[in-house]
């Protein structure tokens, strides 16, 4: 519990700096000069030993040099990495060995906490590095990492000193960070070539037929060593949704295609890229395609706790995602099993303002736990209905355990206000948030509340990053969860120890 208390204290430190009012009670008109002095905070992480709190501190707006981040800069640039010693206390300081000029963002610690993955942005260029906590130095990898705010291209640690990440081809920059700078550089180079008059400056654009072959998106899957900065190519092409299996041998990911062509005037409803499953044997380097007839939603893959099974939301190539199911790959046999959620309609992330994709599913013993609502008769055909943002006429959804044979059981029956974002999952249990507290659900049918009685309401603080919005992030579950209690007097922060399965393990 000592490390969890340290984590709680460290996170509360940042929350207090953000939330507590200043000492001055003087009231005056807010001016432009005041706004230019506004600072902020981004993500925060504590190393596995509970020694260091590393957090992103956003410089005052008038001290930011680079405003080229896409079409807006405020709260997306100006980030610097700072550290706070949870053992000694004292003042926070800027992380030594990191150039303070670029915007720097946290991507997570290696399993033993020695290395910290860091992304940096500087006038259109995005880079991925590993920071050595012991020697206080940053080692940068040469390739440009792929990037999206939806979490599709998050790098993943595969052991104590190596990570795997999706990289773009040389000269290409991520649109979501660098569209301003990339456009300026491209136009500048074209103008310079035109003025010299020695090379052709025309651009050729070709349309493609719907019958054309689906082509892979250019890029590389790289294995990077934090000790040396060296990278090794695991596979050609762009990859998404990288997930390392427990045990360290297997890595799952989705190969990304170029956008599929459409007819002129056709309404585009779904992602035109195809995401196909790939399995990488990290011991041999062999890459296989275990489900060649299926495409998947990116950021839907999940490993079973024993690392022997892999699931994701997939459907047959050429069909619509609404016909999809959560499917499972058994590594030993290579068999693909469809989980038929009969009588249920899967809830969509779109309902709470994000993308049109089923909410995250997790393993629950041999079953899969899905967030859904009844769609009619118990044996009715499975559904995944596209939703508008925050519809007001839907029945309340719940967590259901779905067997490989298609039978379902409501795991949260009797609980009110159950959240679609799981708090934790492990061998034989699922932890969820309801209106009156956090509950652990067990495969034997029992249920325990992990938080004391509250008078207000709770909100789970999912640990988002620069690369993944907090409400979209689907991280590997940790040992603790941070919640906010509001609506009953002074707001409180609650830290729940997820390693214990009984009431009274929460720290306020």
Tab-separated table of C-alpha atoms in Angstrom:
chain	number	residue	atom	x	y	z
A	1	UNK	CA	0.000	0.000	0.000
A	2	UNK	CA	3.008	2.305	0.515
A	3	UNK	CA	3.566	2.845	-3.198
A	4	UNK	CA	-0.144	3.435	-3.770
A	5	UNK	CA	-0.166	6.076	-1.026
A	6	UNK	CA	2.839	7.697	-2.663
A	7	UNK	CA	1.044	7.655	-5.983
A	8	UNK	CA	-2.026	9.170	-4.351
A	9	UNK	CA	0.028	11.907	-2.692
A	10	UNK	CA	1.846	12.702	-5.922
A	11	UNK	CA	-1.278	12.924	-8.029
A	12	UNK	CA	-2.992	14.978	-5.345
A	13	UNK	CA	-0.037	17.365	-5.458
A	14	UNK	CA	-0.706	18.080	-9.113
A	15	UNK	CA	-4.468	18.244	-8.590
A	16	UNK	CA	-4.040	20.719	-5.730
A	17	UNK	CA	-1.787	22.949	-7.807
A	18	UNK	CA	-4.445	22.967	-10.523
A	19	UNK	CA	-7.605	23.194	-8.418
A	20	UNK	CA	-6.817	25.224	-5.318
A	21	UNK	CA	-7.430	28.984	-5.610
A	22	UNK	CA	-4.593	31.433	-5.230
A	23	UNK	CA	-3.823	33.144	-1.932
A	24	UNK	CA	-4.828	36.568	-3.197
A	25	UNK	CA	-8.469	37.589	-2.719
A	26	UNK	CA	-8.114	40.750	-4.803
A	27	UNK	CA	-10.788	41.053	-7.506
A	28	UNK	CA	-9.992	42.851	-10.755
A	29	UNK	CA	-10.806	42.685	-14.443
A	30	UNK	CA	-9.153	39.876	-16.402
A	31	UNK	CA	-6.856	41.300	-19.085
A	32	UNK	CA	-5.123	39.984	-22.183
A	33	UNK	CA	-1.815	40.121	-20.303
A	34	UNK	CA	-3.329	37.802	-17.688
A	35	UNK	CA	-4.362	35.305	-20.352
A	36	UNK	CA	-0.878	35.324	-21.864
A	37	UNK	CA	0.504	34.308	-18.457
A	38	UNK	CA	-1.818	31.313	-18.065
A	39	UNK	CA	0.000	28.024	-17.402
A	40	UNK	CA	-1.381	24.506	-17.289
A	41	UNK	CA	-0.778	20.812	-16.712
A	42	UNK	CA	-0.996	17.804	-18.981
A	43	UNK	CA	-0.503	14.127	-18.197
A	44	UNK	CA	1.221	12.782	-15.071
A	45	UNK	CA	2.890	9.432	-14.394
A	46	UNK	CA	4.533	7.844	-11.360
A	47	UNK	CA	7.332	5.318	-11.840
A	48	UNK	CA	6.668	1.692	-10.751
A	49	UNK	CA	8.710	2.165	-7.576
A	50	UNK	CA	6.669	5.144	-6.440
A	51	UNK	CA	9.749	7.405	-6.283
A	52	UNK	CA	9.225	9.985	-9.027
A	53	UNK	CA	6.141	11.829	-10.173
A	54	UNK	CA	6.743	12.988	-13.758
A	55	UNK	CA	4.251	15.501	-15.129
A	56	UNK	CA	3.756	17.820	-18.082
A	57	UNK	CA	3.763	21.505	-17.246
A	58	UNK	CA	2.503	23.849	-19.962
A	59	UNK	CA	4.490	27.044	-20.245
A	60	UNK	CA	2.731	30.435	-20.090
A	61	UNK	CA	1.219	31.192	-23.478
A	62	UNK	CA	3.535	34.136	-24.124
A	63	UNK	CA	6.615	31.965	-23.525
A	64	UNK	CA	5.737	29.376	-26.171
A	65	UNK	CA	7.926	29.721	-29.247
A	66	UNK	CA	6.367	27.139	-31.584
A	67	UNK	CA	2.685	27.649	-32.481
A	68	UNK	CA	2.721	25.373	-35.544
A	69	UNK	CA	0.814	22.447	-33.998
A	70	UNK	CA	-1.936	21.694	-36.502
A	71	UNK	CA	-4.495	24.535	-36.544
A	72	UNK	CA	-4.377	25.329	-32.839
A	73	UNK	CA	-1.635	25.559	-30.257
A	74	UNK	CA	-3.133	26.313	-26.849
A	75	UNK	CA	-2.746	23.323	-24.507
A	76	UNK	CA	-1.266	21.245	-27.343
A	77	UNK	CA	2.168	22.879	-27.355
A	78	UNK	CA	4.460	24.363	-24.738
A	79	UNK	CA	4.646	21.180	-22.635
A	80	UNK	CA	7.776	20.621	-20.559
A	81	UNK	CA	8.542	17.568	-18.420
A	82	UNK	CA	8.970	18.153	-14.689
A	83	UNK	CA	9.629	15.799	-11.807
A	84	UNK	CA	8.738	15.695	-8.126
A	85	UNK	CA	10.520	13.494	-5.573
A	86	UNK	CA	7.808	11.622	-3.661
A	87	UNK	CA	10.352	10.392	-1.105
A	88	UNK	CA	12.017	13.701	-0.226
A	89	UNK	CA	9.369	16.244	-1.143
A	90	UNK	CA	10.584	19.773	-1.762
A	91	UNK	CA	10.165	21.703	-4.994
A	92	UNK	CA	9.404	20.213	-8.410
A	93	UNK	CA	12.072	20.712	-11.053
A	94	UNK	CA	12.363	20.404	-14.800
A	95	UNK	CA	13.418	16.901	-15.860
A	96	UNK	CA	17.213	17.091	-16.316
A	97	UNK	CA	18.708	16.019	-19.627
A	98	UNK	CA	15.672	17.040	-21.711
A	99	UNK	CA	15.863	20.031	-24.057
A	100	UNK	CA	13.219	22.482	-22.727
A	101	UNK	CA	12.584	24.102	-26.137
A	102	UNK	CA	10.461	21.404	-27.890
A	103	UNK	CA	7.065	20.388	-26.543
A	104	UNK	CA	7.564	17.118	-24.646
A	105	UNK	CA	4.865	14.551	-23.816
A	106	UNK	CA	4.712	11.429	-21.632
A	107	UNK	CA	4.074	8.006	-23.187
A	108	UNK	CA	4.667	5.684	-20.226
A	109	UNK	CA	7.334	3.835	-18.237
A	110	UNK	CA	9.077	0.599	-19.111
A	111	UNK	CA	8.039	-2.344	-16.876
A	112	UNK	CA	10.862	-1.780	-14.366
A	113	UNK	CA	10.596	2.010	-14.490
A	114	UNK	CA	14.111	2.701	-15.712
A	115	UNK	CA	13.032	4.179	-19.050
A	116	UNK	CA	10.281	6.632	-19.901
A	117	UNK	CA	8.885	6.895	-23.444
A	118	UNK	CA	8.694	10.536	-24.535
A	119	UNK	CA	7.306	12.198	-27.663
A	120	UNK	CA	8.554	15.646	-28.704
A	121	UNK	CA	7.169	18.168	-31.189
A	122	UNK	CA	9.202	20.973	-32.752
A	123	UNK	CA	8.090	23.022	-35.801
A	124	UNK	CA	6.335	20.141	-37.536
A	125	UNK	CA	8.741	17.362	-36.577
A	126	UNK	CA	7.498	14.662	-34.187
A	127	UNK	CA	9.987	12.292	-32.544
A	128	UNK	CA	9.940	9.379	-30.106
A	129	UNK	CA	12.641	8.968	-27.462
A	130	UNK	CA	13.466	6.964	-24.353
A	131	UNK	CA	14.535	8.838	-21.213
A	132	UNK	CA	16.946	6.983	-18.916
A	133	UNK	CA	15.815	7.741	-15.350
A	134	UNK	CA	19.124	6.444	-13.944
A	135	UNK	CA	21.537	8.411	-16.153
A	136	UNK	CA	19.156	11.345	-16.815
A	137	UNK	CA	19.546	11.419	-20.574
A	138	UNK	CA	17.266	11.210	-23.588
A	139	UNK	CA	17.919	8.757	-26.434
A	140	UNK	CA	16.059	9.639	-29.630
A	141	UNK	CA	14.986	7.144	-32.287
A	142	UNK	CA	15.509	8.291	-35.878
A	143	UNK	CA	12.142	7.378	-37.418
A	144	UNK	CA	9.056	9.603	-37.192
A	145	UNK	CA	6.325	7.889	-35.138
A	146	UNK	CA	2.818	7.564	-36.517
A	147	UNK	CA	0.333	9.570	-34.486
A	148	UNK	CA	-3.365	10.069	-33.861
A	149	UNK	CA	-5.264	11.452	-30.876
A	150	UNK	CA	-7.480	8.336	-30.929
A	151	UNK	CA	-4.747	6.091	-29.534
A	152	UNK	CA	-4.305	4.008	-32.683
A	153	UNK	CA	-0.527	4.292	-32.802
A	154	UNK	CA	0.595	4.241	-29.177
A	155	UNK	CA	4.065	2.653	-28.752
A	156	UNK	CA	4.218	-0.407	-26.518
A	157	UNK	CA	6.971	-1.684	-24.208
A	158	UNK	CA	7.771	-5.365	-24.829
A	159	UNK	CA	10.435	-5.778	-22.121
A	160	UNK	CA	12.528	-3.736	-19.692
A	161	UNK	CA	14.469	-1.880	-22.389
A	162	UNK	CA	12.696	-2.354	-25.754
A	163	UNK	CA	9.562	-0.893	-27.261
A	164	UNK	CA	7.769	-1.370	-30.577
A	165	UNK	CA	6.212	1.507	-32.495
A	166	UNK	CA	4.670	2.309	-35.875
A	167	UNK	CA	6.799	4.648	-37.986
A	168	UNK	CA	6.087	6.760	-41.066
A	169	UNK	CA	8.240	6.756	-44.190
A	170	UNK	CA	11.132	9.211	-44.420
A	171	UNK	CA	9.990	12.768	-45.076
A	172	UNK	CA	6.377	12.201	-44.005
A	173	UNK	CA	4.914	13.966	-40.973
A	174	UNK	CA	1.736	13.149	-39.015
A	175	UNK	CA	-1.213	15.226	-40.201
A	176	UNK	CA	-2.686	15.550	-36.723
A	177	UNK	CA	0.365	17.379	-35.425
A	178	UNK	CA	2.126	18.814	-38.445
A	179	UNK	CA	-0.375	19.835	-41.111
A	180	UNK	CA	0.617	23.520	-40.873
A	181	UNK	CA	4.353	22.916	-40.986
A	182	UNK	CA	4.139	20.103	-43.556
A	183	UNK	CA	2.003	22.234	-45.888
A	184	UNK	CA	4.366	25.175	-45.536
A	185	UNK	CA	7.441	23.050	-46.232
A	186	UNK	CA	5.819	21.402	-49.268
A	187	UNK	CA	4.676	24.693	-50.787
A	188	UNK	CA	8.006	26.349	-50.036
A	189	UNK	CA	9.917	23.562	-51.792
A	190	UNK	CA	7.538	23.706	-54.790
A	191	UNK	CA	7.874	27.483	-55.082
A	192	UNK	CA	11.658	27.278	-54.869
A	193	UNK	CA	11.703	24.637	-57.611
A	194	UNK	CA	9.402	26.741	-59.795
A	195	UNK	CA	11.519	29.852	-59.400
A	196	UNK	CA	14.674	27.946	-60.370
A	197	UNK	CA	12.922	26.693	-63.504
A	198	UNK	CA	14.936	23.475	-63.675
A	199	UNK	CA	12.387	20.884	-62.542
A	200	UNK	CA	8.719	20.222	-63.266
A	201	UNK	CA	6.423	21.550	-60.544
A	202	UNK	CA	3.084	20.059	-61.633
A	203	UNK	CA	1.335	17.488	-59.441
A	204	UNK	CA	-0.445	14.457	-60.870
A	205	UNK	CA	-3.528	13.000	-59.168
A	206	UNK	CA	-5.030	9.707	-60.318
A	207	UNK	CA	-8.409	8.290	-59.390
A	208	UNK	CA	-8.755	4.575	-58.725
A	209	UNK	CA	-11.501	2.115	-59.451
A	210	UNK	CA	-13.375	0.362	-56.645
A	211	UNK	CA	-12.130	-2.891	-58.174
A	212	UNK	CA	-8.489	-1.905	-57.681
A	213	UNK	CA	-6.405	-4.000	-55.295
A	214	UNK	CA	-6.248	-2.794	-51.693
A	215	UNK	CA	-2.760	-1.472	-51.065
A	216	UNK	CA	-0.955	-1.326	-47.700
A	217	UNK	CA	-0.190	2.067	-46.225
A	218	UNK	CA	3.519	2.794	-46.334
A	219	UNK	CA	5.427	2.708	-43.082
A	220	UNK	CA	7.401	0.371	-40.844
A	221	UNK	CA	6.933	-1.524	-37.600
A	222	UNK	CA	10.091	-0.910	-35.569
A	223	UNK	CA	11.628	-2.587	-32.531
A	224	UNK	CA	13.590	0.070	-30.634
A	225	UNK	CA	16.279	-0.385	-27.971
A	226	UNK	CA	16.230	2.317	-25.272
A	227	UNK	CA	19.838	1.550	-24.282
A	228	UNK	CA	21.383	2.242	-27.685
A	229	UNK	CA	18.783	4.115	-29.741
A	230	UNK	CA	19.003	1.442	-32.447
A	231	UNK	CA	15.901	0.234	-34.294
A	232	UNK	CA	15.126	-2.989	-36.164
A	233	UNK	CA	12.395	-3.452	-38.772
A	234	UNK	CA	9.865	-6.085	-37.743
A	235	UNK	CA	7.504	-5.570	-40.687
A	236	UNK	CA	6.874	-3.216	-43.599
A	237	UNK	CA	3.733	-1.095	-43.681
A	238	UNK	CA	1.851	1.081	-41.223
A	239	UNK	CA	0.483	-0.576	-38.068
A	240	UNK	CA	-2.118	0.335	-35.445
A	241	UNK	CA	-3.363	-0.963	-32.076
A	242	UNK	CA	-0.151	-2.617	-30.921
A	243	UNK	CA	-0.754	-4.936	-27.946
A	244	UNK	CA	1.937	-7.010	-26.208
A	245	UNK	CA	0.738	-10.323	-24.780
A	246	UNK	CA	1.424	-11.289	-21.156
A	247	UNK	CA	4.584	-13.373	-21.150
A	248	UNK	CA	6.456	-11.252	-23.677
A	249	UNK	CA	6.526	-13.551	-26.704
A	250	UNK	CA	3.656	-12.259	-28.839
A	251	UNK	CA	2.713	-8.875	-30.216
A	252	UNK	CA	-0.616	-8.218	-31.921
A	253	UNK	CA	-1.373	-5.300	-34.212
A	254	UNK	CA	-3.416	-4.188	-37.204
A	255	UNK	CA	-1.889	-3.604	-40.640
A	256	UNK	CA	-3.341	-0.412	-42.174
A	257	UNK	CA	-4.236	-0.053	-45.867
A	258	UNK	CA	-4.475	2.991	-48.084
A	259	UNK	CA	-8.023	4.427	-48.191
A	260	UNK	CA	-10.267	2.319	-50.393
A	261	UNK	CA	-11.686	4.175	-53.430
A	262	UNK	CA	-15.320	5.294	-53.460
A	263	UNK	CA	-17.784	6.228	-56.168
A	264	UNK	CA	-18.187	9.956	-56.914
A	265	UNK	CA	-20.841	11.432	-54.652
A	266	UNK	CA	-20.882	8.423	-52.307
A	267	UNK	CA	-21.533	9.298	-48.662
A	268	UNK	CA	-18.565	8.163	-46.576
A	269	UNK	CA	-19.817	6.675	-43.300
A	270	UNK	CA	-17.023	4.307	-42.238
A	271	UNK	CA	-13.241	4.499	-42.204
A	272	UNK	CA	-12.143	3.780	-45.780
A	273	UNK	CA	-8.925	2.137	-44.586
A	274	UNK	CA	-8.792	-1.589	-43.937
A	275	UNK	CA	-7.292	-2.824	-40.657
A	276	UNK	CA	-6.223	-6.475	-40.807
A	277	UNK	CA	-4.884	-8.572	-37.935
A	278	UNK	CA	-1.176	-9.408	-37.684
A	279	UNK	CA	0.583	-11.526	-35.066
A	280	UNK	CA	4.312	-11.049	-34.444
A	281	UNK	CA	6.429	-13.736	-32.769
A	282	UNK	CA	8.962	-11.544	-30.949
A	283	UNK	CA	11.315	-14.491	-30.380
A	284	UNK	CA	11.644	-15.380	-34.090
A	285	UNK	CA	10.458	-12.197	-35.812
A	286	UNK	CA	7.864	-14.142	-37.846
A	287	UNK	CA	4.751	-12.155	-38.820
A	288	UNK	CA	1.498	-13.980	-39.620
A	289	UNK	CA	-2.043	-13.034	-40.707
A	290	UNK	CA	-4.296	-15.347	-38.663
A	291	UNK	CA	-7.644	-13.886	-39.846
A	292	UNK	CA	-7.185	-13.024	-43.558
A	293	UNK	CA	-10.914	-12.675	-44.318
A	294	UNK	CA	-11.666	-10.194	-41.514
A	295	UNK	CA	-11.100	-6.502	-40.912
A	296	UNK	CA	-11.119	-4.962	-37.446
A	297	UNK	CA	-11.853	-1.781	-35.585
A	298	UNK	CA	-8.537	-0.222	-34.566
A	299	UNK	CA	-8.030	0.035	-30.815
A	300	UNK	CA	-10.311	-2.925	-30.053
A	301	UNK	CA	-7.708	-5.673	-29.477
A	302	UNK	CA	-7.299	-7.233	-26.031
A	303	UNK	CA	-5.302	-10.192	-24.702
A	304	UNK	CA	-6.567	-12.705	-22.179
A	305	UNK	CA	-4.736	-12.569	-18.812
A	306	UNK	CA	-2.822	-15.774	-19.651
A	307	UNK	CA	-1.744	-14.494	-23.077
A	308	UNK	CA	-3.182	-17.521	-24.895
A	309	UNK	CA	-6.167	-15.806	-26.513
A	310	UNK	CA	-6.671	-12.542	-28.370
A	311	UNK	CA	-9.958	-10.800	-29.117
A	312	UNK	CA	-11.083	-7.821	-31.179
A	313	UNK	CA	-14.137	-6.519	-33.031
A	314	UNK	CA	-14.108	-7.790	-36.611
A	315	UNK	CA	-16.309	-8.350	-39.657
A	316	UNK	CA	-15.869	-9.855	-43.136
A	317	UNK	CA	-13.950	-7.723	-45.625
A	318	UNK	CA	-16.367	-5.777	-47.798
A	319	UNK	CA	-19.252	-5.886	-45.307
A	320	UNK	CA	-20.322	-3.112	-42.926
A	321	UNK	CA	-19.077	-2.912	-39.320
A	322	UNK	CA	-22.675	-3.309	-38.130
A	323	UNK	CA	-22.416	-6.986	-39.093
A	324	UNK	CA	-19.354	-7.430	-36.910
A	325	UNK	CA	-18.817	-9.433	-33.759
A	326	UNK	CA	-16.157	-9.659	-31.104
A	327	UNK	CA	-14.027	-12.567	-32.259
A	328	UNK	CA	-11.321	-14.563	-30.496
A	329	UNK	CA	-8.107	-16.102	-31.783
A	330	UNK	CA	-6.853	-19.170	-29.908
A	331	UNK	CA	-3.071	-19.148	-30.354
A	332	UNK	CA	-2.637	-22.883	-29.758
A	333	UNK	CA	-5.135	-24.042	-32.394
A	334	UNK	CA	-5.359	-20.956	-34.626
A	335	UNK	CA	-9.157	-21.211	-34.412
A	336	UNK	CA	-11.304	-18.067	-34.718
A	337	UNK	CA	-14.454	-17.980	-32.553
A	338	UNK	CA	-17.296	-15.448	-32.996
A	339	UNK	CA	-18.997	-14.274	-29.796
A	340	UNK	CA	-22.660	-13.928	-30.799
A	341	UNK	CA	-24.186	-11.379	-28.410
A	342	UNK	CA	-27.740	-12.587	-29.068
A	343	UNK	CA	-30.553	-10.360	-27.835
A	344	UNK	CA	-28.152	-7.459	-27.242
A	345	UNK	CA	-27.207	-4.221	-28.989
A	346	UNK	CA	-23.616	-3.156	-28.310
A	347	UNK	CA	-23.214	0.362	-26.920
A	348	UNK	CA	-21.143	2.735	-29.046
A	349	UNK	CA	-18.426	5.159	-27.972
A	350	UNK	CA	-20.284	7.655	-30.156
A	351	UNK	CA	-23.008	7.858	-27.525
A	352	UNK	CA	-20.610	9.743	-25.261
A	353	UNK	CA	-19.116	11.881	-28.019
A	354	UNK	CA	-16.314	9.811	-29.528
A	355	UNK	CA	-16.017	7.404	-32.449
A	356	UNK	CA	-18.529	4.941	-33.881
A	357	UNK	CA	-17.075	1.808	-32.280
A	358	UNK	CA	-18.250	-0.666	-29.611
A	359	UNK	CA	-17.164	0.108	-26.085
A	360	UNK	CA	-14.140	-1.792	-24.844
A	361	UNK	CA	-14.622	-5.524	-24.197
A	362	UNK	CA	-12.540	-7.385	-21.602
A	363	UNK	CA	-11.965	-11.002	-20.660
A	364	UNK	CA	-14.101	-12.438	-17.888
A	365	UNK	CA	-12.834	-15.969	-17.342
A	366	UNK	CA	-13.580	-17.885	-20.562
A	367	UNK	CA	-16.187	-15.289	-21.544
A	368	UNK	CA	-16.001	-11.753	-22.890
A	369	UNK	CA	-17.585	-8.905	-20.930
A	370	UNK	CA	-19.306	-6.383	-23.229
A	371	UNK	CA	-21.203	-3.162	-22.555
A	372	UNK	CA	-24.623	-3.464	-24.202
A	373	UNK	CA	-28.403	-3.112	-23.817
A	374	UNK	CA	-31.235	-5.534	-24.632
A	375	UNK	CA	-32.386	-5.319	-28.257
A	376	UNK	CA	-35.544	-7.433	-28.050
A	377	UNK	CA	-36.147	-11.119	-27.483
A	378	UNK	CA	-33.433	-13.032	-25.664
A	379	UNK	CA	-32.353	-14.948	-28.768
A	380	UNK	CA	-32.663	-12.058	-31.232
A	381	UNK	CA	-29.898	-11.426	-33.765
A	382	UNK	CA	-26.869	-9.565	-32.373
A	383	UNK	CA	-26.781	-5.852	-33.177
A	384	UNK	CA	-24.366	-2.965	-33.262
A	385	UNK	CA	-26.437	0.138	-34.026
A	386	UNK	CA	-24.771	3.365	-35.096
A	387	UNK	CA	-25.670	6.167	-32.662
A	388	UNK	CA	-25.732	9.929	-32.635
A	389	UNK	CA	-23.808	11.897	-30.025
A	390	UNK	CA	-25.428	11.681	-26.581
A	391	UNK	CA	-28.878	10.383	-27.578
A	392	UNK	CA	-31.515	10.853	-24.895
A	393	UNK	CA	-33.930	8.009	-25.579
A	394	UNK	CA	-31.814	4.908	-24.988
A	395	UNK	CA	-32.336	2.278	-22.339
A	396	UNK	CA	-29.580	2.031	-19.723
A	397	UNK	CA	-26.759	-0.276	-20.772
A	398	UNK	CA	-25.026	-2.851	-18.572
A	399	UNK	CA	-22.044	-5.179	-18.539
A	400	UNK	CA	-22.835	-8.640	-19.911
A	401	UNK	CA	-20.739	-11.805	-19.886
A	402	UNK	CA	-21.003	-13.460	-23.320
A	403	UNK	CA	-20.014	-17.098	-23.696
A	404	UNK	CA	-18.398	-18.495	-26.863
A	405	UNK	CA	-21.762	-20.192	-27.485
A	406	UNK	CA	-23.650	-16.897	-27.419
A	407	UNK	CA	-25.341	-17.077	-23.996
A	408	UNK	CA	-25.346	-13.863	-21.957
A	409	UNK	CA	-25.589	-12.857	-18.300
A	410	UNK	CA	-26.138	-9.365	-16.906
A	411	UNK	CA	-23.209	-8.817	-14.522
A	412	UNK	CA	-24.327	-5.413	-13.185
A	413	UNK	CA	-28.027	-6.093	-12.666
A	414	UNK	CA	-29.321	-3.965	-9.787
A	415	UNK	CA	-26.569	-1.334	-10.079
A	416	UNK	CA	-27.471	2.189	-11.219
A	417	UNK	CA	-25.462	4.494	-13.449
A	418	UNK	CA	-22.909	1.889	-14.555
A	419	UNK	CA	-20.052	3.383	-16.573
A	420	UNK	CA	-19.031	2.037	-19.980
A	421	UNK	CA	-15.361	2.555	-19.079
A	422	UNK	CA	-14.028	-0.428	-17.080
A	423	UNK	CA	-11.920	0.396	-14.022
A	424	UNK	CA	-9.960	-2.856	-14.091
A	425	UNK	CA	-9.942	-6.495	-15.181
A	426	UNK	CA	-7.909	-9.535	-14.247
A	427	UNK	CA	-7.944	-13.280	-13.810
A	428	UNK	CA	-11.574	-14.122	-13.031
A	429	UNK	CA	-12.871	-10.625	-12.263
A	430	UNK	CA	-14.053	-7.329	-13.711
A	431	UNK	CA	-14.071	-4.000	-11.826
A	432	UNK	CA	-16.642	-1.376	-12.815
A	433	UNK	CA	-17.894	1.999	-11.659
A	434	UNK	CA	-21.556	2.523	-10.683
A	435	UNK	CA	-23.344	5.569	-9.305
A	436	UNK	CA	-22.669	4.657	-5.675
A	437	UNK	CA	-19.181	3.161	-5.894
A	438	UNK	CA	-16.662	0.815	-7.470
A	439	UNK	CA	-17.634	-2.861	-7.646
A	440	UNK	CA	-15.632	-6.009	-8.365
A	441	UNK	CA	-17.548	-8.722	-10.210
A	442	UNK	CA	-16.313	-12.320	-10.025
A	443	UNK	CA	-16.823	-15.244	-12.389
A	444	UNK	CA	-18.419	-17.270	-9.551
A	445	UNK	CA	-21.279	-14.751	-9.488
A	446	UNK	CA	-20.243	-12.856	-6.352
A	447	UNK	CA	-19.902	-9.080	-6.160
A	448	UNK	CA	-18.014	-6.795	-3.757
A	449	UNK	CA	-17.917	-3.036	-3.388
A	450	UNK	CA	-14.377	-1.660	-3.122
A	451	UNK	CA	-15.243	1.861	-2.004
A	452	UNK	CA	-16.971	3.123	1.150
A	453	UNK	CA	-20.485	4.567	1.106
A	454	UNK	CA	-20.553	7.971	-0.599
A	455	UNK	CA	-23.091	10.784	-0.599
A	456	UNK	CA	-22.230	12.339	-3.953
A	457	UNK	CA	-21.201	10.766	-7.237
A	458	UNK	CA	-17.946	9.312	-8.559
A	459	UNK	CA	-16.060	9.884	-11.793
A	460	UNK	CA	-13.226	7.632	-12.934
A	461	UNK	CA	-10.135	9.600	-13.990
A	462	UNK	CA	-8.861	7.575	-16.939
A	463	UNK	CA	-5.139	8.261	-17.545
A	464	UNK	CA	-5.130	9.908	-20.967
A	465	UNK	CA	-2.050	11.272	-22.741
A	466	UNK	CA	-1.077	13.672	-25.521
A	467	UNK	CA	-1.532	10.751	-27.947
A	468	UNK	CA	-4.862	9.511	-26.573
A	469	UNK	CA	-7.853	11.444	-25.270
A	470	UNK	CA	-8.644	10.422	-21.687
A	471	UNK	CA	-12.193	9.229	-22.456
A	472	UNK	CA	-10.989	7.122	-25.385
A	473	UNK	CA	-7.855	5.592	-23.874
A	474	UNK	CA	-7.848	1.810	-23.421
A	475	UNK	CA	-4.682	1.272	-21.356
A	476	UNK	CA	-3.461	-1.915	-19.759
A	477	UNK	CA	-4.976	-1.992	-16.273
A	478	UNK	CA	-2.769	-1.001	-13.343
A	479	UNK	CA	-2.743	-1.609	-9.588
A	480	UNK	CA	-4.698	1.507	-8.650
A	481	UNK	CA	-7.519	3.734	-9.862
A	482	UNK	CA	-8.087	7.425	-9.204
A	483	UNK	CA	-11.659	8.712	-8.805
A	484	UNK	CA	-13.234	12.080	-8.057
A	485	UNK	CA	-16.143	12.374	-5.612
A	486	UNK	CA	-18.378	15.390	-6.201
A	487	UNK	CA	-21.852	16.622	-5.336
A	488	UNK	CA	-21.644	16.318	-1.553
A	489	UNK	CA	-19.700	19.191	-0.029
A	490	UNK	CA	-15.987	19.584	-0.703
A	491	UNK	CA	-14.822	17.519	-3.709
A	492	UNK	CA	-12.630	14.565	-2.760
A	493	UNK	CA	-10.148	12.384	-4.586
A	494	UNK	CA	-10.291	8.639	-3.916
A	495	UNK	CA	-7.473	6.186	-4.659
A	496	UNK	CA	-8.602	2.547	-4.943
A	497	UNK	CA	-6.136	-0.329	-4.531
A	498	UNK	CA	-7.205	-2.714	-7.295
A	499	UNK	CA	-5.036	-5.514	-5.927
A	500	UNK	CA	-7.448	-6.016	-3.023
A	501	UNK	CA	-10.958	-7.312	-3.469
A	502	UNK	CA	-12.726	-5.988	-0.375
A	503	UNK	CA	-14.329	-2.816	0.910
A	504	UNK	CA	-12.168	-0.340	2.789
A	505	UNK	CA	-9.120	-0.339	0.510
A	506	UNK	CA	-9.832	3.158	-0.801
A	507	UNK	CA	-7.840	6.203	0.356
A	508	UNK	CA	-9.535	9.616	0.417
